Short mmCIF file of C-alpha atoms and ligand atoms in Angstrom, two decimals:
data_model
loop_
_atom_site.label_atom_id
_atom_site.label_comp_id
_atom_site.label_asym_id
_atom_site.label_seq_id
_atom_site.Cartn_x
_atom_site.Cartn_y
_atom_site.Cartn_z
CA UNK A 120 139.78 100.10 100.67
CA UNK A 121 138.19 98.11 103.60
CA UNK A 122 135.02 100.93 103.82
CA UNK A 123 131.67 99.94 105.65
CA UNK A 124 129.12 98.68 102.49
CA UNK A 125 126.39 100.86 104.58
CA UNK A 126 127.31 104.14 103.11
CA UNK A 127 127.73 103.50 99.92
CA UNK A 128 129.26 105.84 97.13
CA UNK A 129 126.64 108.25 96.57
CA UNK A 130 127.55 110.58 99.65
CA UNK A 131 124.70 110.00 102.47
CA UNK A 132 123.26 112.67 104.16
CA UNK A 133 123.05 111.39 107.83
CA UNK A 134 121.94 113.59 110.09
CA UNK A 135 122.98 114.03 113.51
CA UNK A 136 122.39 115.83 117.13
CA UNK A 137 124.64 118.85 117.09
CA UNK A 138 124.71 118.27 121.42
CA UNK A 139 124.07 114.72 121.61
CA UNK A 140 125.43 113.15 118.32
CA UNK A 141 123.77 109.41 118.41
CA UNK A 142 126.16 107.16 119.62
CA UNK A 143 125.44 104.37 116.46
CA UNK A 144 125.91 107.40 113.70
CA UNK A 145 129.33 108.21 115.03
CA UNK A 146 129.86 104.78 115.14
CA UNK A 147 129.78 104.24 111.83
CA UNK A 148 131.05 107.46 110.50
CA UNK A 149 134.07 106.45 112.70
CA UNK A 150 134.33 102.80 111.57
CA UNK A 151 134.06 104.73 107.84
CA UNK A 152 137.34 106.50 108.51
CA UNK A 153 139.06 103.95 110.13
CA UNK A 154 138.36 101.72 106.78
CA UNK A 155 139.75 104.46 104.62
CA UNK A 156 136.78 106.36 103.79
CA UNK A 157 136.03 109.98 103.22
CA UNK A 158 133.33 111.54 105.83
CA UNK A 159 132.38 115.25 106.02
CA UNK A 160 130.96 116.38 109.65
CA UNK A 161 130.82 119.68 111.32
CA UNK A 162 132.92 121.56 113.08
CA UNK A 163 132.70 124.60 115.12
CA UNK A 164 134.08 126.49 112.52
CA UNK A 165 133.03 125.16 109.17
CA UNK A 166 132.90 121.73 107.79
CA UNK A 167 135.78 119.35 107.45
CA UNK A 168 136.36 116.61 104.81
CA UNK A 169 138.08 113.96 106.98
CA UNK A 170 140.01 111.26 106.15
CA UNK A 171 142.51 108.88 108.44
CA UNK A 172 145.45 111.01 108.30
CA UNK A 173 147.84 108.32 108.77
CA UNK A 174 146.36 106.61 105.73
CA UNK A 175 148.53 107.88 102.39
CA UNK A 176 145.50 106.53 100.10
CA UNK A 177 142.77 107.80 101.72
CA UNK A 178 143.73 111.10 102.39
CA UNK A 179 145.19 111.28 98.87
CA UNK A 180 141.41 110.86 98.07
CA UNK A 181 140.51 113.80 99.72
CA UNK A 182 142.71 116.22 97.47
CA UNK A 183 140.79 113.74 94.67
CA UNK A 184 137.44 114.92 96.03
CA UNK A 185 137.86 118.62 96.33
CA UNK A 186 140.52 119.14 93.26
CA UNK A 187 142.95 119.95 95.34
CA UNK A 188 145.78 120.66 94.27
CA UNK A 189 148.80 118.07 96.18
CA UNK A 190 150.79 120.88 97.23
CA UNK A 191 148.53 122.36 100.13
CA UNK A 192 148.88 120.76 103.40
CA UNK A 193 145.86 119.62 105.30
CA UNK A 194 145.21 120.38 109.28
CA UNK A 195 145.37 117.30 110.95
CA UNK A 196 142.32 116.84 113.87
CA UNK A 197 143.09 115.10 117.54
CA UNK A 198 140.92 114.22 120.22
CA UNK A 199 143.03 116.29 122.71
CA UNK A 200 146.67 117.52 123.57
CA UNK A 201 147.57 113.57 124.68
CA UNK A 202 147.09 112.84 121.30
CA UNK A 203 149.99 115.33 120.24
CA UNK A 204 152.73 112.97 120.08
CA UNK A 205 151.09 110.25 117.50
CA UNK A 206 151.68 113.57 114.65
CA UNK A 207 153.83 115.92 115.70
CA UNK A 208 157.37 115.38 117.41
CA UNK A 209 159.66 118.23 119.07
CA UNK A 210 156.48 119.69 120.79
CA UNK A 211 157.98 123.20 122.38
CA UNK A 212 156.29 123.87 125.98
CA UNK A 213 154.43 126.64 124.98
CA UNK A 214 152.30 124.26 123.07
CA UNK A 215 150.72 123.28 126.44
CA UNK A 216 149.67 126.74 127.54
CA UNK A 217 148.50 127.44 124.11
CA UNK A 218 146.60 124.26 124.58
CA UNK A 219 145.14 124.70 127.85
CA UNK A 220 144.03 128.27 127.08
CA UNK A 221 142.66 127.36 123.39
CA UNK A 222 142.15 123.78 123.05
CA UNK A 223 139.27 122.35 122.02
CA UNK A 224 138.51 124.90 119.62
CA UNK A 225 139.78 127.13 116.22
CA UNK A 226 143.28 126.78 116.62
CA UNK A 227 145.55 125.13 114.52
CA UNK A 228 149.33 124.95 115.53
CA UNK A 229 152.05 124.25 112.75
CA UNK A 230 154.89 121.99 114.48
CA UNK A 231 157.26 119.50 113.45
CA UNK A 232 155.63 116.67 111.65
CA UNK A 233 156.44 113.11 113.32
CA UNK A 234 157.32 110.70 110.84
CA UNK A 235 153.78 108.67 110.97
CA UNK A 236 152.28 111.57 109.00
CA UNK A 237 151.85 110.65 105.57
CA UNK A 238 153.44 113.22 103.34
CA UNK A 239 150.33 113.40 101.16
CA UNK A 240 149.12 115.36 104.46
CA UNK A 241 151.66 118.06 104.68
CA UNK A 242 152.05 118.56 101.22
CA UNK A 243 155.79 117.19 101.62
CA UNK A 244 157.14 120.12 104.23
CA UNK A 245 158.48 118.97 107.60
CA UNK A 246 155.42 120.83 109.51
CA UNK A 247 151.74 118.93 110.04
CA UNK A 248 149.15 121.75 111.24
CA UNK A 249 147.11 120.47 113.91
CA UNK A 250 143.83 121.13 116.24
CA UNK A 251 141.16 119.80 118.56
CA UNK A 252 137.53 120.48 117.28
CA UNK A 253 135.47 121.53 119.96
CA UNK A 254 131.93 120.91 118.30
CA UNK A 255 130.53 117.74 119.86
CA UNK A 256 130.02 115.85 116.76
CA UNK A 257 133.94 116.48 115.79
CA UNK A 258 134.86 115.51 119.29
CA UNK A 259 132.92 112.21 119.54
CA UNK A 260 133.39 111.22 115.99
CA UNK A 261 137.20 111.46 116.45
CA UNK A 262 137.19 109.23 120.08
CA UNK A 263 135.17 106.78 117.78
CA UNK A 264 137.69 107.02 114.94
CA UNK A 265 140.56 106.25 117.19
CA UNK A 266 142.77 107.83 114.65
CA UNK A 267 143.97 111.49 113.88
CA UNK A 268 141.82 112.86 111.33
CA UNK A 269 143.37 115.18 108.61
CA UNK A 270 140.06 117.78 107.61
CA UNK A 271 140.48 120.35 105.29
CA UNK A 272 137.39 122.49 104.78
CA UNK A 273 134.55 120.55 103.00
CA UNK A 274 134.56 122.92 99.98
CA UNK A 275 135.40 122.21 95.94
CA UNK A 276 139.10 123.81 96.08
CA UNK A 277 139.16 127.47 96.20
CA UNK A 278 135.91 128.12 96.53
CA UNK A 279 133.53 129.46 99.80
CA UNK A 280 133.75 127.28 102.60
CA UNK A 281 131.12 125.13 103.69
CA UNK A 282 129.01 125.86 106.94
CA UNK A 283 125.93 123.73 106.16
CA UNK A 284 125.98 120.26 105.26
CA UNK A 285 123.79 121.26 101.75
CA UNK A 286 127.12 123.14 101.40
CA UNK A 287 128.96 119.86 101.04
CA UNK A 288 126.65 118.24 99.02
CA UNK A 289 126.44 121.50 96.71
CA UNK A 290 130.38 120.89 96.01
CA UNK A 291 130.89 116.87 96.99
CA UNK A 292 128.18 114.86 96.67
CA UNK A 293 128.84 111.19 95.20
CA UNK A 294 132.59 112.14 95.97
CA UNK A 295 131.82 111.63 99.79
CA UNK A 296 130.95 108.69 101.31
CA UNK A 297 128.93 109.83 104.21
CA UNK A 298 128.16 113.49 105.29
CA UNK A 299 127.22 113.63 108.85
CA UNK A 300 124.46 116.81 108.84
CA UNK A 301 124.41 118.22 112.43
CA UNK A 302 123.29 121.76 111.58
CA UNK A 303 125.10 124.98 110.60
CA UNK A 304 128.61 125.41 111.93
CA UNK A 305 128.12 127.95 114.64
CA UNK A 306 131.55 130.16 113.80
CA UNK A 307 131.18 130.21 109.95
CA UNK A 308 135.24 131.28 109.71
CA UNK A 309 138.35 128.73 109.64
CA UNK A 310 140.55 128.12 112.48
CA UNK A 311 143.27 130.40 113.57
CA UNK A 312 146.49 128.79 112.02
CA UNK A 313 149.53 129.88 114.09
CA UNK A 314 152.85 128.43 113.59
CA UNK A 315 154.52 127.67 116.84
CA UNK A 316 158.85 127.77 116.21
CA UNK A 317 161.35 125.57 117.87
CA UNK A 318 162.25 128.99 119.93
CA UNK A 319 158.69 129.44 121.01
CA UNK A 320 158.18 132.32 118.39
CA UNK A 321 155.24 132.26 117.44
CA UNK A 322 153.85 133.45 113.55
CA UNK A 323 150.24 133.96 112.16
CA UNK A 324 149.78 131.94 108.88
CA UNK A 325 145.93 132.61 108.79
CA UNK A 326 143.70 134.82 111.28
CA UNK A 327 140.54 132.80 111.79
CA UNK A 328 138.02 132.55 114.69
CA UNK A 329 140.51 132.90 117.96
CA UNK A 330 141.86 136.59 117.51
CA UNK A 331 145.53 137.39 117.55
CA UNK A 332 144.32 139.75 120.39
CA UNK A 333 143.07 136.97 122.59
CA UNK A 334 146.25 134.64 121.64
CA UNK A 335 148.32 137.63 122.28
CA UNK A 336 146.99 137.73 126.17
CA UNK A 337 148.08 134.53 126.81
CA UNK A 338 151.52 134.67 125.11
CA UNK A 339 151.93 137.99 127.42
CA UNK A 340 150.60 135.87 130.43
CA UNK A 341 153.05 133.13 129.76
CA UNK A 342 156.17 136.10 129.59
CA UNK A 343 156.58 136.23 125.77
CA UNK A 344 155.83 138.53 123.20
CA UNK A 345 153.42 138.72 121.07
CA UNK A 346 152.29 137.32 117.58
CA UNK A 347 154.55 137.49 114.67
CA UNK A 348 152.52 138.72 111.81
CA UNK A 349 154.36 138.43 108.55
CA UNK A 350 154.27 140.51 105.87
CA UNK A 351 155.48 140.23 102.11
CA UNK A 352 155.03 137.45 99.28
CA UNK A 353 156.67 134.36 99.59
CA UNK A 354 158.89 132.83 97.14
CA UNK A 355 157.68 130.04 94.95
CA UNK A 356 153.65 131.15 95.51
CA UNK A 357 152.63 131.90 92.01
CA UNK A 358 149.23 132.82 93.05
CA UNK A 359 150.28 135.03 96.05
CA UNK A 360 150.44 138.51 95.86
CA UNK A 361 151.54 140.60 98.48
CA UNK A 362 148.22 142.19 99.81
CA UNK A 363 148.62 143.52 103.33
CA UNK A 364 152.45 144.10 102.60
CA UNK A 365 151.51 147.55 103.35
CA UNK A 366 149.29 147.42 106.08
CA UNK A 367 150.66 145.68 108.85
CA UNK A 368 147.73 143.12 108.81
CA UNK A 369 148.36 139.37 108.55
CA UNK A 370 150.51 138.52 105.64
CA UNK A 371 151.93 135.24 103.59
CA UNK A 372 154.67 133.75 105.47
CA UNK A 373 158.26 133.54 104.30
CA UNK A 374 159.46 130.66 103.56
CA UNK A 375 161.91 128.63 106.27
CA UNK A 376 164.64 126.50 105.91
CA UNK A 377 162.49 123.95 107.83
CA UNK A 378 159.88 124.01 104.99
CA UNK A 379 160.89 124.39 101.54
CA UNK A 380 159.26 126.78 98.97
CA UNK A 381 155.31 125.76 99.90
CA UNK A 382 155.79 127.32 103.46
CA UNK A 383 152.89 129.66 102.82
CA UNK A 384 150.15 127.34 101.20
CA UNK A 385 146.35 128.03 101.54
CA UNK A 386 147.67 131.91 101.22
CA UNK A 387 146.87 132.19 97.56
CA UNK A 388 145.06 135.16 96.98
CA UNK A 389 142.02 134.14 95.16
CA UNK A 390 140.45 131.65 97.50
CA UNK A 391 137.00 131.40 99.70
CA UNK A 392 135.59 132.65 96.45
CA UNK A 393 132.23 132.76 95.40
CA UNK A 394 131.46 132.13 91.86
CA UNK A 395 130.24 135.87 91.23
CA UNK A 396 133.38 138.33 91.10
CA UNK A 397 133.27 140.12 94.52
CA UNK A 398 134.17 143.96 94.84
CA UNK A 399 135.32 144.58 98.70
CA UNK A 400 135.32 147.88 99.45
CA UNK A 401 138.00 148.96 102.37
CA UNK A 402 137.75 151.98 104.47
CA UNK A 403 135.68 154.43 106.79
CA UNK A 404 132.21 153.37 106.33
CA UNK A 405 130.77 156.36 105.12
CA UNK A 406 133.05 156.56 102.13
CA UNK A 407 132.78 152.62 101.69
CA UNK A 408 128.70 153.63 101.04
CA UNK A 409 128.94 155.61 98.48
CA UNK A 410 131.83 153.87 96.38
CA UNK A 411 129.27 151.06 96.61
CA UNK A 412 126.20 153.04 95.42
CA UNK A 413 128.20 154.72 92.51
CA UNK A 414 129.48 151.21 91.55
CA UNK A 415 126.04 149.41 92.08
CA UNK A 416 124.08 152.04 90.06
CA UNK A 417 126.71 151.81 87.20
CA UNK A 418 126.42 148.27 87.07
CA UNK A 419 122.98 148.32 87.37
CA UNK A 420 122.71 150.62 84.47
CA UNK A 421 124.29 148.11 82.74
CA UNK A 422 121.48 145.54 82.86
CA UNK A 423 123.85 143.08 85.81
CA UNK A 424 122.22 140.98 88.00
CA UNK A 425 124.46 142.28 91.23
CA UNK A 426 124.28 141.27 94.89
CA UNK A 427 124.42 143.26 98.07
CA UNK A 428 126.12 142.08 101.11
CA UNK A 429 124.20 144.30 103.57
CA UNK A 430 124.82 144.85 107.04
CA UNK A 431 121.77 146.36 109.20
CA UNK A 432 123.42 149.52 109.60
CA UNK A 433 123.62 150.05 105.68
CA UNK A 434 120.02 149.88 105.07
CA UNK A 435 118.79 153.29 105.03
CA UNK A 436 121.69 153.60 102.71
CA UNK A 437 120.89 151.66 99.86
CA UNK A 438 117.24 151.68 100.48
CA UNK A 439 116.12 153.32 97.61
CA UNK A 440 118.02 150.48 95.72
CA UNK A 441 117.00 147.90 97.12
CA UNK A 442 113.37 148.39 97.27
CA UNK A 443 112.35 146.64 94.43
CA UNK A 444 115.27 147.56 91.58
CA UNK A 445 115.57 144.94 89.15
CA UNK A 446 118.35 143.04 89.21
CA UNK A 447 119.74 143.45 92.52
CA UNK A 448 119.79 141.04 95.20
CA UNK A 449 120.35 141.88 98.66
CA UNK A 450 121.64 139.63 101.24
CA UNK A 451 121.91 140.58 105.07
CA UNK A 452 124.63 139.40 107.19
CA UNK A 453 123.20 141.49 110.29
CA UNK A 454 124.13 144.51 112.43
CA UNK A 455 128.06 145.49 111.23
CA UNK A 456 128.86 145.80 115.23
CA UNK A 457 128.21 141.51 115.84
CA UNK A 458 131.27 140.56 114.01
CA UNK A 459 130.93 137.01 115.16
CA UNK A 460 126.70 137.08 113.44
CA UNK A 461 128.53 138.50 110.51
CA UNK A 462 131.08 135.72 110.55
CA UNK A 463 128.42 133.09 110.87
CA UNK A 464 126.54 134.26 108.12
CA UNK A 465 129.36 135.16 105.77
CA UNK A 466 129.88 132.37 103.00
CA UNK A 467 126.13 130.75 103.53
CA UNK A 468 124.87 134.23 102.01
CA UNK A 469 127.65 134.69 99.19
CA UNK A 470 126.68 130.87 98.17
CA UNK A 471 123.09 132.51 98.18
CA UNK A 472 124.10 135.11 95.92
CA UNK A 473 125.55 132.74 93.41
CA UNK A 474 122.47 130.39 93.82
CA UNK A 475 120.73 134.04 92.76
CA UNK A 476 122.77 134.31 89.78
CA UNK A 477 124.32 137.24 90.33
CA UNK A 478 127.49 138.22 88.10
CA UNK A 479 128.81 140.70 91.02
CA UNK A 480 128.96 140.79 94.84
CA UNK A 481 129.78 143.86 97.04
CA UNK A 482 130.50 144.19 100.48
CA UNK A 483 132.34 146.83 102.64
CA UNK A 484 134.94 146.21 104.95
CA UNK A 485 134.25 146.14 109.21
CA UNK A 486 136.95 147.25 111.18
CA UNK A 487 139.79 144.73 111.00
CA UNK A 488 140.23 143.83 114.58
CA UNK A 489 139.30 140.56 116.31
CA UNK A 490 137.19 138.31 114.52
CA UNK A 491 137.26 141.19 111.99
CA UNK A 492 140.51 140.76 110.96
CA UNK A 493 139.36 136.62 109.86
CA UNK A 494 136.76 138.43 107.70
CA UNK A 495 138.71 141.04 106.03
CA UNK A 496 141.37 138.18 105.47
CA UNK A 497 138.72 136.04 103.66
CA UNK A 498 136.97 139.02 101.91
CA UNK A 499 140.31 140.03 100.66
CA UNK A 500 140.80 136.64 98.74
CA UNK A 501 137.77 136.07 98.12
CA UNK A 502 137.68 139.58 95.70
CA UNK A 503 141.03 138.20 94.25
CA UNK A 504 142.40 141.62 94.32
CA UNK A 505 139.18 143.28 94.01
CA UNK A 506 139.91 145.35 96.49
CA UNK A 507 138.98 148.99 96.44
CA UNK A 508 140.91 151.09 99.25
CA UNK A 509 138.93 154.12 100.30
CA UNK A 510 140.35 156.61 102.65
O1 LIG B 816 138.64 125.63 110.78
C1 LIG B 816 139.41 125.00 110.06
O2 LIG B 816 140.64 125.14 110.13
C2 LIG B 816 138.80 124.00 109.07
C3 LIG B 816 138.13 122.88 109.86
C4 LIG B 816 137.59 121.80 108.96
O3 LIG B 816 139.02 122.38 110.81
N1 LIG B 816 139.80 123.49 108.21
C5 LIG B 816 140.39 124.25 107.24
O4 LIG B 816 141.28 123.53 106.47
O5 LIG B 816 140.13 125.41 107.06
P1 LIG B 816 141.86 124.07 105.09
O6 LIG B 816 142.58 122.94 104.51
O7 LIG B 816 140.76 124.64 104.28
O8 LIG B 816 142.89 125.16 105.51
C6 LIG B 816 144.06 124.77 106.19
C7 LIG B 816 145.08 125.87 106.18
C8 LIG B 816 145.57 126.12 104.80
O9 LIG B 816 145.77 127.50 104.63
C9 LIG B 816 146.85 125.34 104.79
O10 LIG B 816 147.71 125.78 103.83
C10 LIG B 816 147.35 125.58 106.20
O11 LIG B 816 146.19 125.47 106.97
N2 LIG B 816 148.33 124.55 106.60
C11 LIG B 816 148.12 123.24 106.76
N3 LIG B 816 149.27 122.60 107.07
C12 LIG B 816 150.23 123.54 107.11
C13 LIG B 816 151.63 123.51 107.38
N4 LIG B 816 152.26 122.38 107.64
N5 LIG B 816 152.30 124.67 107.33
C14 LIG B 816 151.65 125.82 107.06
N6 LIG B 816 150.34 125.93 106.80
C15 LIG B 816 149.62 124.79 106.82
MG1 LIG B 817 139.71 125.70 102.96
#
């Protein structure tokens, strides 16, 4: 590995303008990447752990870095839709509108993977998952790269993504060799992944931060119908199970002919999990309250340490537990009604919580419709089937 002596091993803070990232840091990060070494920077939506992507060994250090395991694809980051042909091949037109209405910014499209792709990347299926950062330091860092970037989220595998770059350091430091630090990531929630068929069908593999609402305007726009949202397990998924079969909401994919049994990875239902076990409780808000105070009080009663993951409207509600009852920790994520504040401040206050030491984390649902249905998505996996559905 050719990487820049400058950095060293021990994973370098750097930091860097969020607007106006310094010319001479991206430099270097770039030169960093394009030497085979492993650089964590911000995105809009969290932080990324990039790598060259058409470098086998260094990307294979990535899955290294965050123990992950070799069998879930990584999302591939471009400069811009011109850059579409060095990874994918086959590119269906509605690519382009999708690109012109979404592009730069958290959507990743699955197509078909152009040979140059390492298949360390995509995790051996015939599909590379791609998008075009809109944060400024992702953008200029990849123009000074000169070569795709593949950028999974800059979290220990499994575990709460990383919006901050004390985050990254938390889970990868001396495993990284430079983080660039420009700030918090303004969305806080992963990309939209949507997987874009030769036929111009179009499936949700992960809600994230563009809403299937707003992708569904454009697909109507363009004359097609909407978002395919999957339901069921997929075959050959040990860890899946089939939450939202039921419900209509975003489900694992099935597996394709074009991709073998790990068609559905990153959908494995404990995931974006904090160390604490997390109870999410699901339903009309009033009933959500008091499953929570009946489960808080028992636990409390037991002598737990337990955290709250309070929005403003739910204040008067546990006030009497809050104000100054041993052993519980209360974290706010803001008023319930700004989904995207809530989104922002999502996995920077469960981290909190575990920095706290708590042994349990509860949090009611919001209604599961925009950027809402991102955060019920993550809040699902991250209780690993802690779920408790109130009616
Ligand atoms: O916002 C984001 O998407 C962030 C930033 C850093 O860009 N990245 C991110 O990457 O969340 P990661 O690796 O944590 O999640 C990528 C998701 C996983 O669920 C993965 O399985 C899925 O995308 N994915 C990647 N390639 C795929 C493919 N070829 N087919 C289906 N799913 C794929
Ligand atoms: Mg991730």
């Amino acid at each position: 590995m050719n990487v820049d002596d400058s950095a060293g091993a021990g994973g370098r803070v750097v930091p860097v303008d969020p607007q106006r990232p310094e010319p001479s840091v991206v430099e270097r990060a770039g030169r960093l990447l394009r030497g085979g070494g492993l650089v964590a920077f911000p995105t809009e939506t969290v932080y990324g752990l990039g790598a060259n992507a058409l470098d086998d060994t260094a990307v294979r250090r990535i899955f290294a870095a965050k123990e992950r395991s070799l069998n879930d694809p990584l999302i591939v980051h471009i400069g811009g839709l011109a850059d579409l042909t060095r990874v994918a091949v086959d590119v269906p037109p509605l690519v382009e509108v999708l690109a012109t209405s979404f592009w730069p910014g958290p959507l990743t499209l699955v197509l078909r993977k152009s040979h140059q792709v390492p298949d360390s990347v995509t995790a051996g299926l015939a599909s590379v998952a791609v998008r075009v950062p809109r944060h400024p330091v992702a953008a200029a860092l990849l123009r000074a790269a000169g070569v795709p970037v593949a950028a999974p989220s800059a979290n220990r595998f499994t575990r709460t993504s990383a919006t901050t770059a004390a985050h990254v350091q938390e889970d990868l430091a001396g495993r990284v060799d430079l983080i660039l630090d420009g700030g918090a990531a303004p969305i806080g929630i992963e990309s939209t992944v949507l997987r874009v068929n030769q036929d111009g069908s179009v499936e949700l593999l992960r809600p994230g931060a563009v809403s299937v609402e707003a992708i569904d305007a454009v697909l109507r726009g363009a004359g097609r119908g909407g978002v395919a949202r999957r339901a069921g397990t997929p075959a050959g998924a040990p860890d899946s199970a089939g939450r939202a079969a039921a419900s209509g909401r975003a489900g694992s994919l099935d597996t394709s002919a074009d991709d073998g049994p790990a068609a559905s990875p990153g959908q494995m239902l404990k995931h974006y999990a904090p160390r604490a076990r997390l109870l999410y409780f699901r339903g009309p808000e009033n009933a959500a309250r008091s499953a929570m105070r009946r489960a808080l009080r028992t636990a409390l009663n037991q002598g737990q340490a337990v955290g709250l993951l309070r929005f403003e409207e739910d204040r008067a509600a546990f006030r009497d537990m809050t104000d100054g009852t041993p052993g519980l920790v209360a974290e706010d994520l803001g008023p319930a009604s700004d989904v995207a504040g809530v989104g922002s401040r999502l996995f920077a206050a469960m981290r909190r919580l575990d920095g706290a030491g708590v042994a349990a984390i509860y949090i009611r649902s919001l209604p599961a419709t925009g950027l809402g249905l991102a955060i019920d998505d993550r809040l699902t996996r991250a209780a690993g089937g802690r779920v408790i559905d109130l009616e």
